[in-house]
Amino acid sequence: MKKIIQITAGKGPAECCLVVVKVRDLILKQAKAQGITISVTEDKPGDNSGTRLSSTLMIEGPQLENLLKDWQGTIQWTAQSPYRPAHKRKNWFVGVEVFDIPEQTRFDPDDVTFDTIRSSGPGGQNVNKVETAVRGIHKPTGIQVTAMDSRSQLQNKKLCLSRIEARIKALQAGKLTDQQQSQWLEHHSLERGNPVKVIKLSLI
C-alpha cells in the first residue's frame, strides 16, 4: 500500500508554517519507529527560514491505517510564538491530508524503449570500446535517462528502468500536491473546532 501525505499551513501565519515542519518530523519519526517506509517528496518553503508552506511525504507499507488515523485532519499545536513573544495567540493549526497515488502512476516497463550508446570514460578502457551504456525513453511522457554505471548492458537497462520509474512517481506526486495545495489555499482558515490531535510542545 502506498499513500501520499500532505501537511499544509493553508493561509496560516509563519507559526503555522513552522508547525508544518514539526509535524512532518514527528510523522517521519513515528513511521520509522514502526518500520514503515517513508520519504519526503517535496517541501514548499515558507517566508521564514526553516518553515514550510507545505510538506509532502510518500509512505509505503502493509499496515498504514493506525499511523494515518493518528494524523489525518486538523492538528492543533499549542505553544508561544517564537516570532512574536508578546502575541496572545498560542494555538496554531495545520492540515494533514492523505490520498492515494492514482492509477496512472503505475509504471509499465513495456513503455520504455532503449538505445545503446558508447560509454564515456578515460581513454583506452574497455568501457569506451563496447556500447554498454543505455539510454531509456519513456514513450508516454518523453522522459529520458542514461545509465552507464555498469559494463553490463543488461544491468544498465535495469538502472534505466528504475530511474525512469522514480522520475515518473516524482512527476505524478508533484501534480497531486499542486492540486491539493491549491485546494487548501482556497481556504482562508483551517477547520479549528475539532482537531484530531493537540500537541503542546515548544516551537523554539
JSON list of C-alpha atoms in Angstrom, two decimals:
[
{"chain": "A", "resi": 1, "resn": "MET", "atom": "CA", "xyz": [0.00, 0.00, 0.00]},
{"chain": "A", "resi": 2, "resn": "LYS", "atom": "CA", "xyz": [1.30, 3.43, -0.93]},
{"chain": "A", "resi": 3, "resn": "LYS", "atom": "CA", "xyz": [-0.12, 6.77, 0.14]},
{"chain": "A", "resi": 4, "resn": "ILE", "atom": "CA", "xyz": [0.80, 10.42, -0.11]},
{"chain": "A", "resi": 5, "resn": "ILE", "atom": "CA", "xyz": [0.59, 12.60, 2.99]},
{"chain": "A", "resi": 6, "resn": "GLN", "atom": "CA", "xyz": [0.46, 16.36, 2.66]},
{"chain": "A", "resi": 7, "resn": "ILE", "atom": "CA", "xyz": [0.91, 18.71, 5.60]},
{"chain": "A", "resi": 8, "resn": "THR", "atom": "CA", "xyz": [-0.10, 22.29, 4.90]},
{"chain": "A", "resi": 9, "resn": "ALA", "atom": "CA", "xyz": [-0.34, 25.59, 6.73]},
{"chain": "A", "resi": 10, "resn": "GLY", "atom": "CA", "xyz": [-3.12, 26.76, 4.42]},
{"chain": "A", "resi": 11, "resn": "LYS", "atom": "CA", "xyz": [-3.11, 30.56, 4.72]},
{"chain": "A", "resi": 12, "resn": "GLY", "atom": "CA", "xyz": [-1.82, 30.47, 8.28]},
{"chain": "A", "resi": 13, "resn": "PRO", "atom": "CA", "xyz": [0.97, 32.73, 9.56]},
{"chain": "A", "resi": 14, "resn": "ALA", "atom": "CA", "xyz": [4.66, 31.91, 9.98]},
{"chain": "A", "resi": 15, "resn": "GLU", "atom": "CA", "xyz": [3.97, 29.98, 13.17]},
{"chain": "A", "resi": 16, "resn": "CYS", "atom": "CA", "xyz": [1.76, 27.55, 11.25]},
{"chain": "A", "resi": 17, "resn": "CYS", "atom": "CA", "xyz": [4.49, 27.13, 8.63]},
{"chain": "A", "resi": 18, "resn": "LEU", "atom": "CA", "xyz": [6.86, 26.19, 11.44]},
{"chain": "A", "resi": 19, "resn": "VAL", "atom": "CA", "xyz": [4.32, 23.69, 12.77]},
{"chain": "A", "resi": 20, "resn": "VAL", "atom": "CA", "xyz": [4.31, 22.05, 9.32]},
{"chain": "A", "resi": 21, "resn": "VAL", "atom": "CA", "xyz": [8.00, 21.21, 9.85]},
{"chain": "A", "resi": 22, "resn": "LYS", "atom": "CA", "xyz": [7.42, 19.98, 13.41]},
{"chain": "A", "resi": 23, "resn": "VAL", "atom": "CA", "xyz": [4.50, 17.75, 12.39]},
{"chain": "A", "resi": 24, "resn": "ARG", "atom": "CA", "xyz": [6.47, 16.42, 9.41]},
{"chain": "A", "resi": 25, "resn": "ASP", "atom": "CA", "xyz": [9.35, 15.43, 11.69]},
{"chain": "A", "resi": 26, "resn": "LEU", "atom": "CA", "xyz": [7.01, 13.72, 14.16]},
{"chain": "A", "resi": 27, "resn": "ILE", "atom": "CA", "xyz": [5.35, 11.70, 11.38]},
{"chain": "A", "resi": 28, "resn": "LEU", "atom": "CA", "xyz": [8.75, 10.69, 9.99]},
{"chain": "A", "resi": 29, "resn": "LYS", "atom": "CA", "xyz": [9.90, 9.58, 13.43]},
{"chain": "A", "resi": 30, "resn": "GLN", "atom": "CA", "xyz": [6.73, 7.60, 14.13]},
{"chain": "A", "resi": 31, "resn": "ALA", "atom": "CA", "xyz": [6.78, 5.88, 10.73]},
{"chain": "A", "resi": 32, "resn": "LYS", "atom": "CA", "xyz": [10.42, 4.84, 11.07]},
{"chain": "A", "resi": 33, "resn": "ALA", "atom": "CA", "xyz": [9.79, 3.53, 14.59]},
{"chain": "A", "resi": 34, "resn": "GLN", "atom": "CA", "xyz": [7.02, 1.34, 13.14]},
{"chain": "A", "resi": 35, "resn": "GLY", "atom": "CA", "xyz": [9.20, 0.08, 10.29]},
{"chain": "A", "resi": 36, "resn": "ILE", "atom": "CA", "xyz": [7.19, 1.97, 7.66]},
{"chain": "A", "resi": 37, "resn": "THR", "atom": "CA", "xyz": [8.98, 3.21, 4.55]},
{"chain": "A", "resi": 38, "resn": "ILE", "atom": "CA", "xyz": [8.57, 6.98, 4.29]},
{"chain": "A", "resi": 39, "resn": "SER", "atom": "CA", "xyz": [10.30, 9.78, 2.41]},
{"chain": "A", "resi": 40, "resn": "VAL", "atom": "CA", "xyz": [9.88, 13.49, 1.81]},
{"chain": "A", "resi": 41, "resn": "THR", "atom": "CA", "xyz": [9.00, 14.09, -1.84]},
{"chain": "A", "resi": 42, "resn": "GLU", "atom": "CA", "xyz": [8.52, 17.85, -1.74]},
{"chain": "A", "resi": 43, "resn": "ASP", "atom": "CA", "xyz": [8.86, 20.79, 0.65]},
{"chain": "A", "resi": 44, "resn": "LYS", "atom": "CA", "xyz": [7.49, 24.22, -0.25]},
{"chain": "A", "resi": 45, "resn": "PRO", "atom": "CA", "xyz": [9.45, 26.82, 1.74]},
{"chain": "A", "resi": 46, "resn": "GLY", "atom": "CA", "xyz": [7.75, 29.50, 3.78]},
{"chain": "A", "resi": 47, "resn": "ASP", "atom": "CA", "xyz": [8.84, 33.11, 4.10]},
{"chain": "A", "resi": 48, "resn": "ASN", "atom": "CA", "xyz": [10.80, 32.48, 7.30]},
{"chain": "A", "resi": 49, "resn": "SER", "atom": "CA", "xyz": [13.95, 30.39, 7.41]},
{"chain": "A", "resi": 50, "resn": "GLY", "atom": "CA", "xyz": [13.25, 26.80, 8.42]},
{"chain": "A", "resi": 51, "resn": "THR", "atom": "CA", "xyz": [9.50, 26.99, 7.75]},
{"chain": "A", "resi": 52, "resn": "ARG", "atom": "CA", "xyz": [7.36, 25.27, 5.11]},
{"chain": "A", "resi": 53, "resn": "LEU", "atom": "CA", "xyz": [4.08, 26.21, 3.47]},
{"chain": "A", "resi": 54, "resn": "SER", "atom": "CA", "xyz": [3.57, 22.51, 2.88]},
{"chain": "A", "resi": 55, "resn": "SER", "atom": "CA", "xyz": [5.44, 19.22, 3.07]},
{"chain": "A", "resi": 56, "resn": "THR", "atom": "CA", "xyz": [4.62, 16.12, 1.09]},
{"chain": "A", "resi": 57, "resn": "LEU", "atom": "CA", "xyz": [5.56, 12.59, 2.12]},
{"chain": "A", "resi": 58, "resn": "MET", "atom": "CA", "xyz": [5.29, 9.26, 0.34]},
{"chain": "A", "resi": 59, "resn": "ILE", "atom": "CA", "xyz": [4.56, 6.37, 2.67]},
{"chain": "A", "resi": 60, "resn": "GLU", "atom": "CA", "xyz": [4.58, 2.66, 1.94]},
{"chain": "A", "resi": 61, "resn": "GLY", "atom": "CA", "xyz": [3.86, -0.42, 4.00]},
{"chain": "A", "resi": 62, "resn": "PRO", "atom": "CA", "xyz": [1.37, -3.21, 4.70]},
{"chain": "A", "resi": 63, "resn": "GLN", "atom": "CA", "xyz": [-0.28, -1.59, 7.75]},
{"chain": "A", "resi": 64, "resn": "LEU", "atom": "CA", "xyz": [-0.57, 2.16, 7.48]},
{"chain": "A", "resi": 65, "resn": "GLU", "atom": "CA", "xyz": [-4.06, 2.62, 8.90]},
{"chain": "A", "resi": 66, "resn": "ASN", "atom": "CA", "xyz": [-3.10, 3.36, 12.52]},
{"chain": "A", "resi": 67, "resn": "LEU", "atom": "CA", "xyz": [-0.49, 5.94, 11.65]},
{"chain": "A", "resi": 68, "resn": "LEU", "atom": "CA", "xyz": [-2.71, 7.68, 9.11]},
{"chain": "A", "resi": 69, "resn": "LYS", "atom": "CA", "xyz": [-5.64, 7.70, 11.53]},
{"chain": "A", "resi": 70, "resn": "ASP", "atom": "CA", "xyz": [-3.41, 9.41, 14.12]},
{"chain": "A", "resi": 71, "resn": "TRP", "atom": "CA", "xyz": [-2.67, 12.36, 11.87]},
{"chain": "A", "resi": 72, "resn": "GLN", "atom": "CA", "xyz": [-5.31, 12.87, 9.18]},
{"chain": "A", "resi": 73, "resn": "GLY", "atom": "CA", "xyz": [-7.29, 16.05, 9.77]},
{"chain": "A", "resi": 74, "resn": "THR", "atom": "CA", "xyz": [-6.54, 19.30, 11.59]},
{"chain": "A", "resi": 75, "resn": "ILE", "atom": "CA", "xyz": [-3.61, 19.36, 14.01]},
{"chain": "A", "resi": 76, "resn": "GLN", "atom": "CA", "xyz": [-3.54, 21.95, 16.79]},
{"chain": "A", "resi": 77, "resn": "TRP", "atom": "CA", "xyz": [-0.14, 22.94, 18.15]},
{"chain": "A", "resi": 78, "resn": "THR", "atom": "CA", "xyz": [-0.23, 24.91, 21.38]},
{"chain": "A", "resi": 79, "resn": "ALA", "atom": "CA", "xyz": [2.87, 26.97, 22.08]},
{"chain": "A", "resi": 80, "resn": "GLN", "atom": "CA", "xyz": [4.17, 30.51, 22.48]},
{"chain": "A", "resi": 81, "resn": "SER", "atom": "CA", "xyz": [5.09, 32.14, 19.17]},
{"chain": "A", "resi": 82, "resn": "PRO", "atom": "CA", "xyz": [8.87, 32.15, 18.58]},
{"chain": "A", "resi": 83, "resn": "TYR", "atom": "CA", "xyz": [8.45, 35.12, 16.25]},
{"chain": "A", "resi": 84, "resn": "ARG", "atom": "CA", "xyz": [6.08, 37.27, 18.34]},
{"chain": "A", "resi": 85, "resn": "PRO", "atom": "CA", "xyz": [6.76, 36.56, 22.03]},
{"chain": "A", "resi": 86, "resn": "ALA", "atom": "CA", "xyz": [4.18, 39.10, 23.22]},
{"chain": "A", "resi": 87, "resn": "HIS", "atom": "CA", "xyz": [1.43, 37.70, 21.00]},
{"chain": "A", "resi": 88, "resn": "LYS", "atom": "CA", "xyz": [-1.53, 36.35, 22.96]},
{"chain": "A", "resi": 89, "resn": "ARG", "atom": "CA", "xyz": [-2.37, 33.63, 20.47]},
{"chain": "A", "resi": 90, "resn": "LYS", "atom": "CA", "xyz": [-0.91, 30.24, 21.35]},
{"chain": "A", "resi": 91, "resn": "ASN", "atom": "CA", "xyz": [-2.90, 27.84, 19.13]},
{"chain": "A", "resi": 92, "resn": "TRP", "atom": "CA", "xyz": [-1.58, 27.18, 15.62]},
{"chain": "A", "resi": 93, "resn": "PHE", "atom": "CA", "xyz": [-3.24, 24.90, 13.10]},
{"chain": "A", "resi": 94, "resn": "VAL", "atom": "CA", "xyz": [-2.11, 22.81, 10.15]},
{"chain": "A", "resi": 95, "resn": "GLY", "atom": "CA", "xyz": [-3.98, 20.35, 7.96]},
{"chain": "A", "resi": 96, "resn": "VAL", "atom": "CA", "xyz": [-2.87, 16.81, 7.19]},
{"chain": "A", "resi": 97, "resn": "GLU", "atom": "CA", "xyz": [-4.41, 15.16, 4.16]},
{"chain": "A", "resi": 98, "resn": "VAL", "atom": "CA", "xyz": [-3.90, 11.59, 2.94]},
{"chain": "A", "resi": 99, "resn": "PHE", "atom": "CA", "xyz": [-4.63, 10.49, -0.59]},
{"chain": "A", "resi": 100, "resn": "ASP", "atom": "CA", "xyz": [-3.98, 7.59, -2.90]},
{"chain": "A", "resi": 101, "resn": "ILE", "atom": "CA", "xyz": [-1.47, 7.56, -5.69]},
{"chain": "A", "resi": 102, "resn": "PRO", "atom": "CA", "xyz": [-3.66, 7.46, -8.80]},
{"chain": "A", "resi": 103, "resn": "GLU", "atom": "CA", "xyz": [-3.74, 4.53, -11.18]},
{"chain": "A", "resi": 104, "resn": "GLN", "atom": "CA", "xyz": [-1.77, 6.30, -13.91]},
{"chain": "A", "resi": 105, "resn": "THR", "atom": "CA", "xyz": [1.35, 6.42, -11.76]},
{"chain": "A", "resi": 106, "resn": "ARG", "atom": "CA", "xyz": [1.86, 2.69, -12.24]},
{"chain": "A", "resi": 107, "resn": "PHE", "atom": "CA", "xyz": [4.95, 2.16, -14.30]},
{"chain": "A", "resi": 108, "resn": "ASP", "atom": "CA", "xyz": [4.98, -0.25, -17.26]},
{"chain": "A", "resi": 109, "resn": "PRO", "atom": "CA", "xyz": [8.48, -1.24, -18.44]},
{"chain": "A", "resi": 110, "resn": "ASP", "atom": "CA", "xyz": [6.99, -2.06, -21.85]},
{"chain": "A", "resi": 111, "resn": "ASP", "atom": "CA", "xyz": [6.51, 1.69, -22.38]},
{"chain": "A", "resi": 112, "resn": "VAL", "atom": "CA", "xyz": [10.28, 2.20, -22.40]},
{"chain": "A", "resi": 113, "resn": "THR", "atom": "CA", "xyz": [12.46, 1.95, -25.50]},
{"chain": "A", "resi": 114, "resn": "PHE", "atom": "CA", "xyz": [16.24, 1.63, -25.30]},
{"chain": "A", "resi": 115, "resn": "ASP", "atom": "CA", "xyz": [19.17, 2.89, -27.34]},
{"chain": "A", "resi": 116, "resn": "THR", "atom": "CA", "xyz": [22.69, 1.63, -26.75]},
{"chain": "A", "resi": 117, "resn": "ILE", "atom": "CA", "xyz": [25.44, 4.22, -26.77]},
{"chain": "A", "resi": 118, "resn": "ARG", "atom": "CA", "xyz": [29.18, 4.18, -26.25]},
{"chain": "A", "resi": 119, "resn": "SER", "atom": "CA", "xyz": [30.06, 4.84, -22.61]},
{"chain": "A", "resi": 120, "resn": "SER", "atom": "CA", "xyz": [32.22, 7.82, -21.76]},
{"chain": "A", "resi": 121, "resn": "GLY", "atom": "CA", "xyz": [35.30, 7.41, -19.61]},
{"chain": "A", "resi": 122, "resn": "PRO", "atom": "CA", "xyz": [39.07, 7.58, -19.60]},
{"chain": "A", "resi": 123, "resn": "GLY", "atom": "CA", "xyz": [40.56, 6.65, -22.97]},
{"chain": "A", "resi": 124, "resn": "GLY", "atom": "CA", "xyz": [41.76, 3.12, -23.53]},
{"chain": "A", "resi": 125, "resn": "GLN", "atom": "CA", "xyz": [39.40, 1.45, -21.10]},
{"chain": "A", "resi": 126, "resn": "ASN", "atom": "CA", "xyz": [37.10, -1.32, -22.26]},
{"chain": "A", "resi": 127, "resn": "VAL", "atom": "CA", "xyz": [34.12, 0.87, -21.30]},
{"chain": "A", "resi": 128, "resn": "ASN", "atom": "CA", "xyz": [34.86, 3.01, -24.36]},
{"chain": "A", "resi": 129, "resn": "LYS", "atom": "CA", "xyz": [35.14, 0.13, -26.81]},
{"chain": "A", "resi": 130, "resn": "VAL", "atom": "CA", "xyz": [31.75, -1.52, -26.26]},
{"chain": "A", "resi": 131, "resn": "GLU", "atom": "CA", "xyz": [28.31, 0.06, -26.41]},
{"chain": "A", "resi": 132, "resn": "THR", "atom": "CA", "xyz": [27.30, -0.83, -22.87]},
{"chain": "A", "resi": 133, "resn": "ALA", "atom": "CA", "xyz": [25.69, 2.48, -21.91]},
{"chain": "A", "resi": 134, "resn": "VAL", "atom": "CA", "xyz": [21.93, 2.62, -22.34]},
{"chain": "A", "resi": 135, "resn": "ARG", "atom": "CA", "xyz": [19.51, 5.46, -22.92]},
{"chain": "A", "resi": 136, "resn": "GLY", "atom": "CA", "xyz": [15.91, 4.73, -21.90]},
{"chain": "A", "resi": 137, "resn": "ILE", "atom": "CA", "xyz": [12.97, 6.72, -23.27]},
{"chain": "A", "resi": 138, "resn": "HIS", "atom": "CA", "xyz": [9.54, 6.54, -21.64]},
{"chain": "A", "resi": 139, "resn": "LYS", "atom": "CA", "xyz": [7.19, 6.93, -24.60]},
{"chain": "A", "resi": 140, "resn": "PRO", "atom": "CA", "xyz": [4.07, 8.27, -22.77]},
{"chain": "A", "resi": 141, "resn": "THR", "atom": "CA", "xyz": [5.95, 11.10, -21.00]},
{"chain": "A", "resi": 142, "resn": "GLY", "atom": "CA", "xyz": [9.08, 11.59, -23.08]},
{"chain": "A", "resi": 143, "resn": "ILE", "atom": "CA", "xyz": [11.29, 11.19, -20.00]},
{"chain": "A", "resi": 144, "resn": "GLN", "atom": "CA", "xyz": [14.82, 10.15, -20.95]},
{"chain": "A", "resi": 145, "resn": "VAL", "atom": "CA", "xyz": [17.58, 8.81, -18.71]},
{"chain": "A", "resi": 146, "resn": "THR", "atom": "CA", "xyz": [21.02, 7.37, -19.42]},
{"chain": "A", "resi": 147, "resn": "ALA", "atom": "CA", "xyz": [22.77, 4.67, -17.42]},
{"chain": "A", "resi": 148, "resn": "MET", "atom": "CA", "xyz": [26.44, 3.86, -17.82]},
{"chain": "A", "resi": 149, "resn": "ASP", "atom": "CA", "xyz": [27.20, 2.73, -14.29]},
{"chain": "A", "resi": 150, "resn": "SER", "atom": "CA", "xyz": [27.90, -0.87, -15.25]},
{"chain": "A", "resi": 151, "resn": "ARG", "atom": "CA", "xyz": [29.84, -2.61, -18.01]},
{"chain": "A", "resi": 152, "resn": "SER", "atom": "CA", "xyz": [26.81, -4.87, -18.37]},
{"chain": "A", "resi": 153, "resn": "GLN", "atom": "CA", "xyz": [24.24, -3.60, -20.87]},
{"chain": "A", "resi": 154, "resn": "LEU", "atom": "CA", "xyz": [21.53, -5.62, -19.10]},
{"chain": "A", "resi": 155, "resn": "GLN", "atom": "CA", "xyz": [22.38, -4.04, -15.75]},
{"chain": "A", "resi": 156, "resn": "ASN", "atom": "CA", "xyz": [22.32, -0.57, -17.28]},
{"chain": "A", "resi": 157, "resn": "LYS", "atom": "CA", "xyz": [18.87, -1.28, -18.73]},
{"chain": "A", "resi": 158, "resn": "LYS", "atom": "CA", "xyz": [17.65, -2.22, -15.24]},
{"chain": "A", "resi": 159, "resn": "LEU", "atom": "CA", "xyz": [19.12, 1.02, -13.87]},
{"chain": "A", "resi": 160, "resn": "CYS", "atom": "CA", "xyz": [17.36, 2.99, -16.62]},
{"chain": "A", "resi": 161, "resn": "LEU", "atom": "CA", "xyz": [14.02, 1.43, -15.73]},
{"chain": "A", "resi": 162, "resn": "SER", "atom": "CA", "xyz": [14.37, 2.16, -12.01]},
{"chain": "A", "resi": 163, "resn": "ARG", "atom": "CA", "xyz": [15.38, 5.77, -12.66]},
{"chain": "A", "resi": 164, "resn": "ILE", "atom": "CA", "xyz": [12.56, 6.39, -15.10]},
{"chain": "A", "resi": 165, "resn": "GLU", "atom": "CA", "xyz": [10.07, 4.89, -12.63]},
{"chain": "A", "resi": 166, "resn": "ALA", "atom": "CA", "xyz": [11.38, 7.18, -9.86]},
{"chain": "A", "resi": 167, "resn": "ARG", "atom": "CA", "xyz": [11.05, 10.26, -12.08]},
{"chain": "A", "resi": 168, "resn": "ILE", "atom": "CA", "xyz": [7.50, 9.33, -13.11]},
{"chain": "A", "resi": 169, "resn": "LYS", "atom": "CA", "xyz": [6.48, 8.94, -9.47]},
{"chain": "A", "resi": 170, "resn": "ALA", "atom": "CA", "xyz": [8.03, 12.27, -8.59]},
{"chain": "A", "resi": 171, "resn": "LEU", "atom": "CA", "xyz": [6.25, 13.92, -11.52]},
{"chain": "A", "resi": 172, "resn": "GLN", "atom": "CA", "xyz": [2.87, 12.49, -10.56]},
{"chain": "A", "resi": 173, "resn": "ALA", "atom": "CA", "xyz": [3.37, 13.32, -6.88]},
{"chain": "A", "resi": 174, "resn": "GLY", "atom": "CA", "xyz": [4.16, 16.91, -7.85]},
{"chain": "A", "resi": 175, "resn": "LYS", "atom": "CA", "xyz": [0.95, 17.20, -9.86]},
{"chain": "A", "resi": 176, "resn": "LEU", "atom": "CA", "xyz": [-1.08, 15.78, -6.99]},
{"chain": "A", "resi": 177, "resn": "THR", "atom": "CA", "xyz": [0.42, 18.05, -4.39]},
{"chain": "A", "resi": 178, "resn": "ASP", "atom": "CA", "xyz": [-0.02, 21.13, -6.58]},
{"chain": "A", "resi": 179, "resn": "GLN", "atom": "CA", "xyz": [-3.70, 20.28, -6.87]},
{"chain": "A", "resi": 180, "resn": "GLN", "atom": "CA", "xyz": [-4.02, 19.63, -3.14]},
{"chain": "A", "resi": 181, "resn": "GLN", "atom": "CA", "xyz": [-2.16, 22.80, -2.25]},
{"chain": "A", "resi": 182, "resn": "SER", "atom": "CA", "xyz": [-4.48, 24.84, -4.48]},
{"chain": "A", "resi": 183, "resn": "GLN", "atom": "CA", "xyz": [-7.48, 23.41, -2.66]},
{"chain": "A", "resi": 184, "resn": "TRP", "atom": "CA", "xyz": [-6.01, 24.29, 0.74]},
{"chain": "A", "resi": 185, "resn": "LEU", "atom": "CA", "xyz": [-5.04, 27.81, -0.34]},
{"chain": "A", "resi": 186, "resn": "GLU", "atom": "CA", "xyz": [-8.66, 28.45, -1.25]},
{"chain": "A", "resi": 187, "resn": "HIS", "atom": "CA", "xyz": [-9.48, 28.16, 2.44]},
{"chain": "A", "resi": 188, "resn": "HIS", "atom": "CA", "xyz": [-8.97, 31.31, 4.49]},
{"chain": "A", "resi": 189, "resn": "SER", "atom": "CA", "xyz": [-8.59, 29.19, 7.59]},
{"chain": "A", "resi": 190, "resn": "LEU", "atom": "CA", "xyz": [-8.43, 25.55, 8.54]},
{"chain": "A", "resi": 191, "resn": "GLU", "atom": "CA", "xyz": [-11.18, 23.87, 10.49]},
{"chain": "A", "resi": 192, "resn": "ARG", "atom": "CA", "xyz": [-10.31, 24.68, 14.09]},
{"chain": "A", "resi": 193, "resn": "GLY", "atom": "CA", "xyz": [-13.20, 23.33, 16.08]},
{"chain": "A", "resi": 194, "resn": "ASN", "atom": "CA", "xyz": [-12.39, 19.64, 16.05]},
{"chain": "A", "resi": 195, "resn": "PRO", "atom": "CA", "xyz": [-8.65, 18.86, 15.80]},
{"chain": "A", "resi": 196, "resn": "VAL", "atom": "CA", "xyz": [-7.71, 15.19, 15.59]},
{"chain": "A", "resi": 197, "resn": "LYS", "atom": "CA", "xyz": [-4.59, 15.84, 17.65]},
{"chain": "A", "resi": 198, "resn": "VAL", "atom": "CA", "xyz": [-3.49, 18.56, 20.07]},
{"chain": "A", "resi": 199, "resn": "ILE", "atom": "CA", "xyz": [0.25, 18.89, 20.66]},
{"chain": "A", "resi": 200, "resn": "LYS", "atom": "CA", "xyz": [1.66, 21.02, 23.45]},
{"chain": "A", "resi": 201, "resn": "LEU", "atom": "CA", "xyz": [5.38, 21.42, 22.76]},
{"chain": "A", "resi": 202, "resn": "SER", "atom": "CA", "xyz": [7.67, 24.38, 22.33]},
{"chain": "A", "resi": 203, "resn": "LEU", "atom": "CA", "xyz": [8.22, 25.73, 18.82]},
{"chain": "A", "resi": 204, "resn": "ILE", "atom": "CA", "xyz": [11.67, 27.03, 19.71]}
]
